[in-house]
Coordinates of C-alpha atoms and ligand atoms in Angstrom, one line a residue:
X1 CA 14.6 -5.7 -18.7
X2 CA 13.0 -3.6 -16.2
X3 CA 13.2 0.1 -16.2
X4 CA 11.4 2.5 -13.8
X5 CA 10.1 6.2 -14.3
X6 CA 12.6 8.3 -12.6
X7 CA 11.2 11.6 -11.1
X8 CA 14.6 12.9 -10.6
X9 CA 15.6 11.8 -14.5
X10 CA 12.1 12.4 -16.2
X11 CA 12.8 9.5 -18.2
X12 CA 12.7 5.8 -17.9
X13 CA 15.5 4.2 -16.6
X14 CA 16.9 0.8 -17.1
X15 CA 16.9 -0.5 -12.7
X16 CA 20.1 -1.6 -11.8
X17 CA 20.0 -2.1 -7.5
X18 CA 23.3 -0.5 -5.9
X19 CA 23.8 -4.2 -4.6
X20 CA 22.6 -7.3 -6.5
X21 CA 19.7 -8.8 -5.9
X22 CA 19.1 -7.0 -3.1
X23 CA 16.3 -3.8 -4.2
X24 CA 16.3 -1.1 -0.3
X25 CA 12.9 0.6 -0.7
X26 CA 11.8 3.8 1.2
X27 CA 8.2 4.6 0.8
X28 CA 6.7 8.1 2.9
X29 CA 4.4 6.7 5.5
X30 CA 1.3 8.1 7.0
X31 CA 0.9 11.0 10.1
X32 CA -1.8 8.3 12.2
X33 CA -3.7 11.1 13.1
X34 CA -6.9 10.0 11.0
X35 CA -7.9 7.0 9.1
X36 CA -6.1 6.3 6.0
X37 CA -7.7 7.7 3.3
X38 CA -8.4 5.6 -0.2
X39 CA -5.5 8.6 -1.7
X40 CA -3.5 7.6 0.7
X41 CA -4.3 3.8 0.7
X42 CA -3.0 4.0 -3.2
X43 CA 0.3 5.1 -2.5
X44 CA 0.3 1.7 0.1
X45 CA -1.1 -0.3 -3.1
X46 CA 0.9 0.9 -5.4
X47 CA 4.1 0.3 -4.0
X48 CA 2.7 -2.6 -2.6
X49 CA 2.8 -3.4 -6.1
X50 CA 5.9 -2.8 -7.6
X51 CA 7.1 -4.9 -4.3
X52 CA 5.2 -7.6 -5.4
X53 CA 6.9 -7.9 -8.7
X54 CA 9.9 -6.8 -7.4
X55 CA 10.0 -10.4 -5.4
X56 CA 8.5 -12.7 -8.6
X57 CA 12.1 -10.9 -10.4
X58 CA 13.7 -12.6 -7.7
X59 CA 14.3 -9.9 -5.2
X60 CA 15.3 -9.1 -2.2
X61 CA 12.8 -6.5 -1.5
X62 CA 14.1 -4.0 2.4
X63 CA 11.0 -2.4 2.5
X64 CA 10.6 0.4 5.2
X65 CA 7.8 3.0 5.8
X66 CA 7.7 4.7 8.5
X67 CA 4.7 6.1 10.6
X68 CA 4.8 10.2 11.4
X69 CA 3.4 10.0 15.3
X70 CA 4.1 13.5 16.1
X71 CA 3.6 16.6 14.0
X72 CA 1.3 20.0 14.4
X73 CA -1.4 17.8 12.8
X74 CA -0.8 15.0 15.3
X75 CA -1.1 17.7 18.6
X76 CA -4.1 19.2 17.6
X77 CA -6.2 16.1 16.9
X78 CA -5.0 14.3 20.6
X79 CA -5.8 18.0 22.0
X80 CA -9.8 18.0 20.6
X81 CA -10.0 13.8 21.0
X82 CA -8.4 14.8 25.2
X83 CA -6.0 12.3 24.7
X84 CA -1.7 11.9 24.0
X85 CA -0.4 12.6 20.5
X86 CA 0.9 8.8 22.0
X87 CA -2.1 7.4 22.2
X88 CA -3.8 8.7 19.6
X89 CA -0.5 7.3 17.1
X90 CA -0.9 3.9 18.4
X91 CA -4.9 4.3 18.0
X92 CA -4.2 5.1 13.8
X93 CA -1.2 2.5 13.6
X94 CA -3.9 -0.3 15.0
X95 CA -6.2 1.1 12.7
X96 CA -4.3 1.5 9.7
X97 CA -2.6 -2.6 9.9
X98 CA -6.5 -3.4 10.1
X99 CA -6.7 -1.7 7.1
X100 CA -4.0 -2.5 4.7
X101 CA -4.5 -6.3 6.5
X102 CA -7.7 -6.3 4.5
X103 CA -6.5 -5.1 1.2
X104 CA -3.7 -7.4 1.6
X105 CA -0.9 -5.1 1.8
X106 CA 2.3 -7.2 3.1
X107 CA 3.4 -5.5 5.8
X108 CA 6.7 -3.2 5.9
X109 CA 9.9 -4.8 6.7
X110 CA 9.6 -2.9 8.8
X111 CA 7.8 0.4 9.8
X112 CA 9.9 2.8 12.4
X113 CA 8.4 5.8 13.9
X114 CA 9.5 8.6 13.6
X115 CA 9.2 9.1 17.6
X116 CA 11.6 5.7 18.3
X117 CA 14.2 8.0 16.8
X118 CA 14.4 10.6 18.5
X119 CA 18.2 10.8 19.4
X120 CA 19.0 9.6 16.1
X121 CA 17.0 13.0 15.0
X122 CA 18.5 14.7 17.4
X123 CA 22.4 13.7 15.4
X124 CA 21.9 14.3 12.4
X125 CA 20.3 17.3 12.5
X126 CA 23.3 18.0 14.8
X127 CA 25.7 17.5 12.4
X128 CA 24.2 19.7 9.4
X129 CA 24.7 22.1 11.9
X130 CA 28.0 21.3 12.5
X131 CA 28.9 21.5 8.9
X132 CA 26.8 24.0 8.1
X133 CA 24.1 23.7 6.3
X134 CA 21.4 23.9 9.3
X135 CA 21.8 26.9 11.9
X136 CA 19.8 27.6 15.5
X137 CA 17.5 29.8 16.1
X138 CA 15.4 30.8 19.1
X139 CA 14.5 27.3 19.6
X140 CA 13.8 26.1 16.4
X141 CA 16.6 24.8 13.7
X142 CA 16.7 25.4 10.2
X143 CA 17.6 23.9 7.5
X144 CA 19.7 26.6 4.6
X145 CA 18.3 25.4 1.7
X146 CA 19.8 28.0 -0.4
X147 CA 23.1 26.5 0.6
X148 CA 22.6 23.0 -1.2
X149 CA 23.3 23.7 -5.0
X150 CA 21.0 20.5 -6.5
X151 CA 17.8 22.1 -3.6
X152 CA 14.7 22.0 -6.9
X153 CA 16.0 19.5 -9.0
X154 CA 13.9 16.8 -8.1
X155 CA 10.1 19.1 -8.9
X156 CA 12.4 20.5 -11.6
X157 CA 12.1 24.6 -10.3
X158 CA 15.1 27.0 -10.2
X159 CA 15.5 28.6 -6.4
X160 CA 14.7 31.8 -7.7
X161 CA 10.5 30.4 -8.7
X162 CA 10.3 28.4 -5.2
X163 CA 11.7 31.9 -3.5
X164 CA 8.6 34.0 -4.4
X165 CA 6.9 31.4 -3.9
X166 CA 8.5 30.5 -0.3
X167 CA 7.9 34.1 0.9
X168 CA 3.7 33.6 0.5
X169 CA 4.0 30.5 2.9
X170 CA 6.3 31.4 6.4
X171 CA 4.1 30.7 8.6
X172 CA 3.3 32.9 11.6
X173 CA 5.6 31.6 14.1
X174 CA 8.5 30.8 12.3
X175 CA 8.4 34.6 11.3
X176 CA 11.7 36.6 11.7
X177 CA 13.4 33.5 12.9
X178 CA 14.7 32.3 9.3
X179 CA 17.4 33.9 7.3
X180 CA 15.8 32.9 4.3
X181 CA 12.3 32.5 3.5
X182 CA 14.0 28.9 1.3
X183 CA 14.9 27.5 5.0
X184 CA 12.9 25.4 6.5
X185 CA 12.1 23.3 10.3
X186 CA 14.4 20.8 11.2
X187 CA 13.3 21.1 14.4
X188 CA 10.8 23.3 15.9
X189 CA 10.6 24.4 19.8
X190 CA 7.5 22.7 21.9
X191 CA 5.5 25.8 22.5
X192 CA 3.7 25.5 26.1
X193 CA 2.4 22.0 27.0
X194 CA 3.1 20.8 23.5
X195 CA 4.9 17.3 23.9
X196 CA 8.6 18.1 24.0
X197 CA 12.6 15.9 24.2
X198 CA 15.4 17.3 25.3
X199 CA 18.0 18.3 23.1
X200 CA 20.6 20.3 22.9
X201 CA 19.0 23.8 21.8
X202 CA 16.3 23.0 24.4
X203 CA 13.1 21.2 24.2
X204 CA 11.2 20.3 21.4
X205 CA 10.1 17.8 18.3
X206 CA 11.8 17.0 14.4
X207 CA 10.1 18.3 12.2
X208 CA 8.4 16.3 9.2
X209 CA 11.2 16.3 6.4
X210 CA 13.9 15.0 9.0
X211 CA 12.2 11.5 9.9
X212 CA 12.2 10.0 7.0
X213 CA 16.2 11.7 6.0
X214 CA 17.5 9.9 9.5
X215 CA 15.1 6.8 9.4
X216 CA 15.8 5.7 5.7
X217 CA 18.8 6.2 5.8
X218 CA 19.2 4.3 9.2
X219 CA 17.6 1.3 8.4
X220 CA 19.0 0.9 4.6
X221 CA 21.5 2.8 4.7
X222 CA 23.0 6.0 3.0
X223 CA 21.8 5.7 -1.3
X224 CA 18.5 4.1 -1.4
X225 CA 17.6 1.9 -4.8
X226 CA 14.6 3.7 -4.3
X227 CA 12.1 6.4 -2.4
X228 CA 8.4 6.6 -3.8
X229 CA 5.4 8.6 -2.9
X230 CA 2.4 10.1 -4.0
X231 CA 3.6 12.6 -6.4
X232 CA 2.3 15.6 -3.8
X233 CA 5.0 14.7 -1.6
X234 CA 7.9 15.5 -4.5
X235 CA 7.2 19.7 -3.1
X236 CA 9.1 20.8 -0.8
X237 CA 8.9 17.3 1.3
X238 CA 11.1 14.7 -0.9
X239 CA 13.5 18.3 -2.4
X240 CA 14.5 19.0 1.5
X241 CA 14.8 14.7 2.0
X242 CA 17.4 15.0 -0.7
X243 CA 19.0 18.1 0.8
X244 CA 18.6 17.0 3.7
X245 CA 20.1 12.9 3.8
X246 CA 23.1 14.5 1.1
X247 CA 24.5 17.0 2.8
X248 CA 24.8 15.1 6.1
X249 CA 26.4 11.6 4.1
X250 CA 27.9 13.3 1.1
X251 CA 26.4 10.6 -1.3
X252 CA 23.5 9.8 -3.6
X253 CA 20.6 9.6 -1.7
X254 CA 18.1 8.1 -3.9
X255 CA 19.6 6.1 -7.4
X256 CA 15.0 6.1 -8.6
X257 CA 12.3 8.4 -7.5
X258 CA 9.2 7.2 -8.1
X259 CA 5.5 9.2 -7.7
X260 CA 2.3 7.5 -7.6
X261 CA -1.2 9.9 -8.9
X262 CA -3.5 11.2 -7.8
X263 CA -7.0 9.6 -6.5
X264 CA -9.8 11.6 -8.4
X265 CA -13.6 11.6 -7.3
X266 CA -16.5 12.9 -8.5
X267 CA -17.7 14.2 -12.2
X268 CA -15.0 17.0 -12.2
X269 CA -12.2 14.3 -11.5
X270 CA -11.7 16.3 -8.7
X271 CA -8.5 15.3 -6.5
X272 CA -9.1 13.2 -3.3
X273 CA -8.0 15.4 -0.2
X274 CA -8.3 15.5 3.9
X275 CA -8.3 19.7 2.9
X276 CA -10.8 19.2 0.3
X277 CA -13.1 17.5 2.7
X278 CA -13.9 15.1 0.0
X279 CA -12.2 11.9 1.1
X280 CA -13.5 8.5 1.9
X281 CA -11.5 6.5 4.7
X282 CA -10.7 2.3 3.7
X283 CA -12.2 1.6 7.4
X284 CA -15.7 3.0 5.7
X285 CA -15.2 1.9 1.9
X286 CA -14.8 -1.6 3.3
X287 CA -18.1 -1.8 5.3
X288 CA -20.3 -1.8 2.2
X289 CA -17.0 -2.2 -0.3
X290 CA -15.1 -6.1 -0.2
X291 CA -11.9 -5.0 0.2
X292 CA -10.4 -7.3 -2.6
X293 CA -12.6 -5.8 -5.6
X294 CA -10.9 -2.4 -4.1
X295 CA -7.7 -3.6 -3.9
X296 CA -7.7 -5.2 -7.7
X297 CA -9.4 -2.0 -8.3
X298 CA -6.4 0.6 -7.4
X299 CA -3.9 -2.3 -8.7
X300 CA -4.4 -3.0 -11.8
X301 CA -3.5 1.0 -12.9
X302 CA -0.6 2.0 -13.7
X303 CA 1.0 3.8 -10.3
X304 CA 1.7 6.9 -12.4
X305 CA -1.8 7.3 -13.8
X306 CA -4.6 9.4 -11.8
X307 CA -7.4 6.8 -10.2
X308 CA -10.8 7.7 -11.1
X309 CA -13.0 7.1 -8.2
X310 CA -16.4 5.8 -8.9
X311 CA -19.1 3.0 -8.0
X312 CA -19.4 2.5 -11.7
X313 CA -15.3 1.3 -12.2
X314 CA -15.8 -0.4 -8.6
X315 CA -18.6 -2.7 -10.3
X316 CA -16.5 -3.0 -13.5
X317 CA -13.1 -4.0 -11.2
X318 CA -15.4 -6.6 -9.1
X319 CA -16.8 -8.2 -12.7
X320 CA -13.2 -8.8 -13.4
X321 CA -12.0 -10.6 -10.7
X322 CA -15.1 -12.8 -10.6
X323 CA -14.1 -13.9 -13.6
X324 CA -10.3 -14.1 -12.8
X325 CA -11.9 -16.5 -10.1
X326 CA -15.1 -18.2 -12.1
X327 CA -11.9 -19.2 -14.3
X328 CA -10.3 -21.2 -11.3
X329 CA -13.3 -22.7 -10.0
X330 CA -13.5 -24.1 -13.3
X331 CA -10.2 -25.8 -13.0
X332 CA -11.1 -26.7 -10.0
X333 CA -13.8 -28.6 -10.8
X334 CA -12.8 -30.5 -14.0
X335 CA -9.6 -31.9 -11.1
X336 CA -12.6 -34.9 -10.6
X337 CA -12.3 -36.5 -13.6
X338 CA -8.5 -35.1 -15.0
X339 CA -6.7 -38.0 -16.8
X340 CA -3.1 -38.5 -14.2
X341 CA 0.2 -36.0 -16.3
X342 CA 1.1 -33.5 -17.3
X343 CA 0.4 -31.0 -21.0
X344 CA 3.0 -30.0 -22.4
X345 CA 1.7 -28.1 -24.9
X346 CA 0.7 -26.1 -22.0
X347 CA 3.4 -25.7 -19.6
X348 CA 4.3 -23.9 -23.5
X349 CA 1.7 -21.9 -23.8
X350 CA 2.1 -20.8 -19.7
X351 CA 6.1 -20.1 -20.3
X352 CA 4.7 -18.0 -23.0
X353 CA 2.5 -15.9 -21.6
X354 CA 5.0 -15.5 -18.4
X355 CA 7.4 -14.5 -21.2
X356 CA 4.8 -11.7 -22.5
X357 CA 3.7 -10.8 -18.5
X358 CA 7.2 -10.1 -18.1
X359 CA 7.7 -7.7 -20.7
X360 CA 4.5 -5.8 -19.8
X361 CA 5.1 -5.1 -16.3
X362 CA 9.2 -4.3 -16.9
X363 CA 8.1 -1.6 -18.8
X364 CA 7.8 1.0 -16.0
X365 CA 5.0 -1.8 -13.5
X366 CA 2.3 -1.5 -17.1
X367 CA -0.3 -3.3 -14.8
X368 CA -2.6 -2.1 -17.1
X369 CA -1.1 -4.7 -19.9
X370 CA 0.0 -6.8 -17.1
X371 CA -3.5 -7.6 -16.5
X372 CA -4.5 -8.1 -20.0
X373 CA -1.8 -10.7 -20.6
X374 CA -3.8 -12.8 -17.1
X375 CA -7.6 -12.6 -18.6
X376 CA -6.2 -13.7 -21.6
X377 CA -4.6 -16.7 -19.7
X378 CA -7.9 -17.0 -18.0
X379 CA -9.3 -16.8 -21.7
X380 CA -7.6 -19.9 -22.8
X381 CA -7.9 -21.4 -19.0
X382 CA -11.6 -21.3 -19.8
X383 CA -10.6 -22.9 -23.3
X384 CA -8.8 -26.2 -21.4
X385 CA -11.3 -26.3 -19.0
X386 CA -14.1 -27.1 -21.0
X387 CA -12.2 -30.2 -23.4
X388 CA -13.0 -33.7 -23.1
X389 CA -11.2 -34.7 -21.4
X390 CA -8.1 -32.7 -19.1
X391 CA -4.9 -33.4 -17.8
X392 CA -4.7 -33.4 -13.7
X393 CA -1.4 -31.6 -14.0
X394 CA -2.3 -28.8 -16.5
X395 CA -5.0 -27.7 -14.2
X396 CA -3.1 -27.3 -11.4
X397 CA -0.4 -25.8 -14.0
X398 CA -3.2 -23.0 -15.0
X399 CA -4.3 -22.7 -11.7
X400 CA -0.5 -22.6 -10.2
X401 CA 0.0 -20.0 -13.0
X402 CA -3.1 -17.5 -12.7
X403 CA -2.6 -17.7 -9.3
X404 CA 1.3 -16.2 -9.0
X405 CA 0.4 -13.2 -11.4
X406 CA -2.9 -12.4 -9.9
X407 CA -1.5 -12.4 -6.7
X408 CA 1.2 -10.0 -7.8
X409 CA -1.8 -7.7 -8.0
X410 CA -2.4 -8.2 -4.3
X411 CA -5.4 -10.5 -5.0
X412 CA -5.2 -14.3 -3.3
X413 CA -7.6 -16.8 -5.1
X414 CA -8.5 -19.7 -3.5
X415 CA -10.7 -23.1 -4.8
X416 CA -13.7 -22.3 -3.4
X417 CA -16.2 -24.6 -1.9
X418 CA -20.0 -23.9 -3.5
X419 CA -21.1 -27.8 -3.3
X420 CA -22.1 -29.0 0.1
X421 CA -22.1 -32.6 0.3
X422 CA -24.8 -35.5 2.5
X423 CA -22.3 -36.3 4.9
X424 CA -21.0 -32.4 5.6
X425 CA -24.9 -31.3 6.2
X426 CA -25.5 -34.1 8.4
X427 CA -22.6 -33.5 10.4
X428 CA -23.8 -30.1 10.7
X429 CA -26.6 -30.9 12.3
X430 CA -25.3 -33.2 14.7
X431 CA -23.3 -30.4 15.8
X432 CA -26.7 -28.6 16.2
X433 CA -28.9 -31.4 18.3
X434 CA -25.5 -30.9 20.2
X435 CA -26.3 -26.9 20.6
X436 CA -29.4 -27.1 21.3
X437 CA -29.2 -30.0 24.1
X438 CA -26.8 -28.0 25.6
X439 CA -29.2 -24.5 24.9
X440 CA -26.3 -23.2 23.0
X441 CA -28.8 -21.6 20.8
X442 CA -27.0 -18.7 19.0
X443 CA -24.7 -22.0 18.0
X444 CA -27.5 -23.5 16.6
X445 CA -29.5 -20.8 14.6
X446 CA -25.7 -19.9 13.0
X447 CA -25.3 -23.7 12.0
X448 CA -29.1 -23.0 10.6
X449 CA -28.2 -20.0 8.9
X450 CA -24.3 -20.8 7.3
X451 CA -26.2 -23.7 5.6
X452 CA -29.7 -21.9 4.6
X453 CA -26.9 -19.7 2.7
X454 CA -25.6 -22.3 0.7
X455 CA -29.6 -23.5 -0.3
X456 CA -29.8 -25.9 2.1
X457 CA -33.3 -25.3 4.3
X458 CA -33.7 -27.1 7.7
X459 CA -37.3 -29.0 9.3
X460 CA -37.4 -29.5 12.5
X461 CA -40.2 -32.6 13.4
X462 CA -40.8 -34.4 16.5
X463 CA -38.8 -37.4 14.9
X464 CA -35.8 -35.5 14.2
X465 CA -34.3 -32.7 11.9
X466 CA -35.2 -33.0 8.6
X467 CA -33.3 -31.1 5.3
X468 CA -34.0 -30.2 1.9
X469 CA -32.2 -27.9 -0.9
X470 CA -33.7 -25.3 -1.5
Ligands
LIG501 ZN1 8.7 10.9 4.1

């Protein structure tokens, strides 16, 4: 039985989606004004792993993750770069797709952008005004937080505690516009020169919180099965989303709230964030770190726990991943002398590993215990591959099981071709000769380098090209 820790109730609950067999899941995406840092990547990896596990369990997962493509930071950065807000958004959405593809995050079923949903956002805000939950004030529209009875429930705070904090955080341009410091903006009037859209309240743009309420319900229905994001989004972002959505639809907004832990860095385990200026972007890391290693490192810590980012921890992840790949390669290597047929004992053993893996992961996606089962499977596979006689079907069954379980962590195992045979070398030498005749020296050098990497040294002699193995 799959259990998930629900932030709203603060306990592990049995996971039951609204419609059997289907999971409607929304994950808050990035504001696209920069490359994603590894704190963003952590969230994307954590919930991609959850998604993969749900799919492994047989669910059809509708996974929606938004791009916040207009807000104060976007406007500021676009001005700094001398480009428009949509140009800035296009640039970093493209970068997001490249970086997340590198760390093997499945594309969302849908990646809606706030600016592509302006009519829906306006209609949603209007609905909140019509039913008394929101009011227009000097071109802005605000939500009356105190009117929503459960405000503060998700983050476990009373409205009076929140009031104290809120009074200190009213921004300058909001002074005098709000009925109550607790109120938050749904729509903001445009300042001169700012990107804007026509609305019943004048030219302006949506607030941040409203876009998620609108896009999640538009694409997934009034009640989502899972809404996820980083811990730092619990308040105010997710609190506000609940208030907006439930006031508009009159239905429960989310069945299970999931929040991932932080990434810490340095000897003091400081939280990594843009405001602390200690963040590292995925774009930079993967220039020196194998993206698969980064993925494996982050996917093997349970989503609610903090991750300590360090070279030592990355090295551990690299070694563990190598260990798994080596087992896979050992199995591949034995295929040459394997006898035909299956091995019932192996099939039974693998069914047992699968059961234990599911038990581990069903406990709030406990990937640490899940990967521990995979390591035991690796050990069993290595033992089998060392037997004097092996069966083809058993080798394949081990390989399939390893590939299947490790794919939930976002790792693709493929057979590595470590051996280069003489025919292949000769074919490459022939191709190189052809390239030289055509004066395509770039290709000719490339082939020589490729072979050198595999320990094959070429010598050009008057009688032709000879080769030797290092
Ligand atoms: Zn959101």
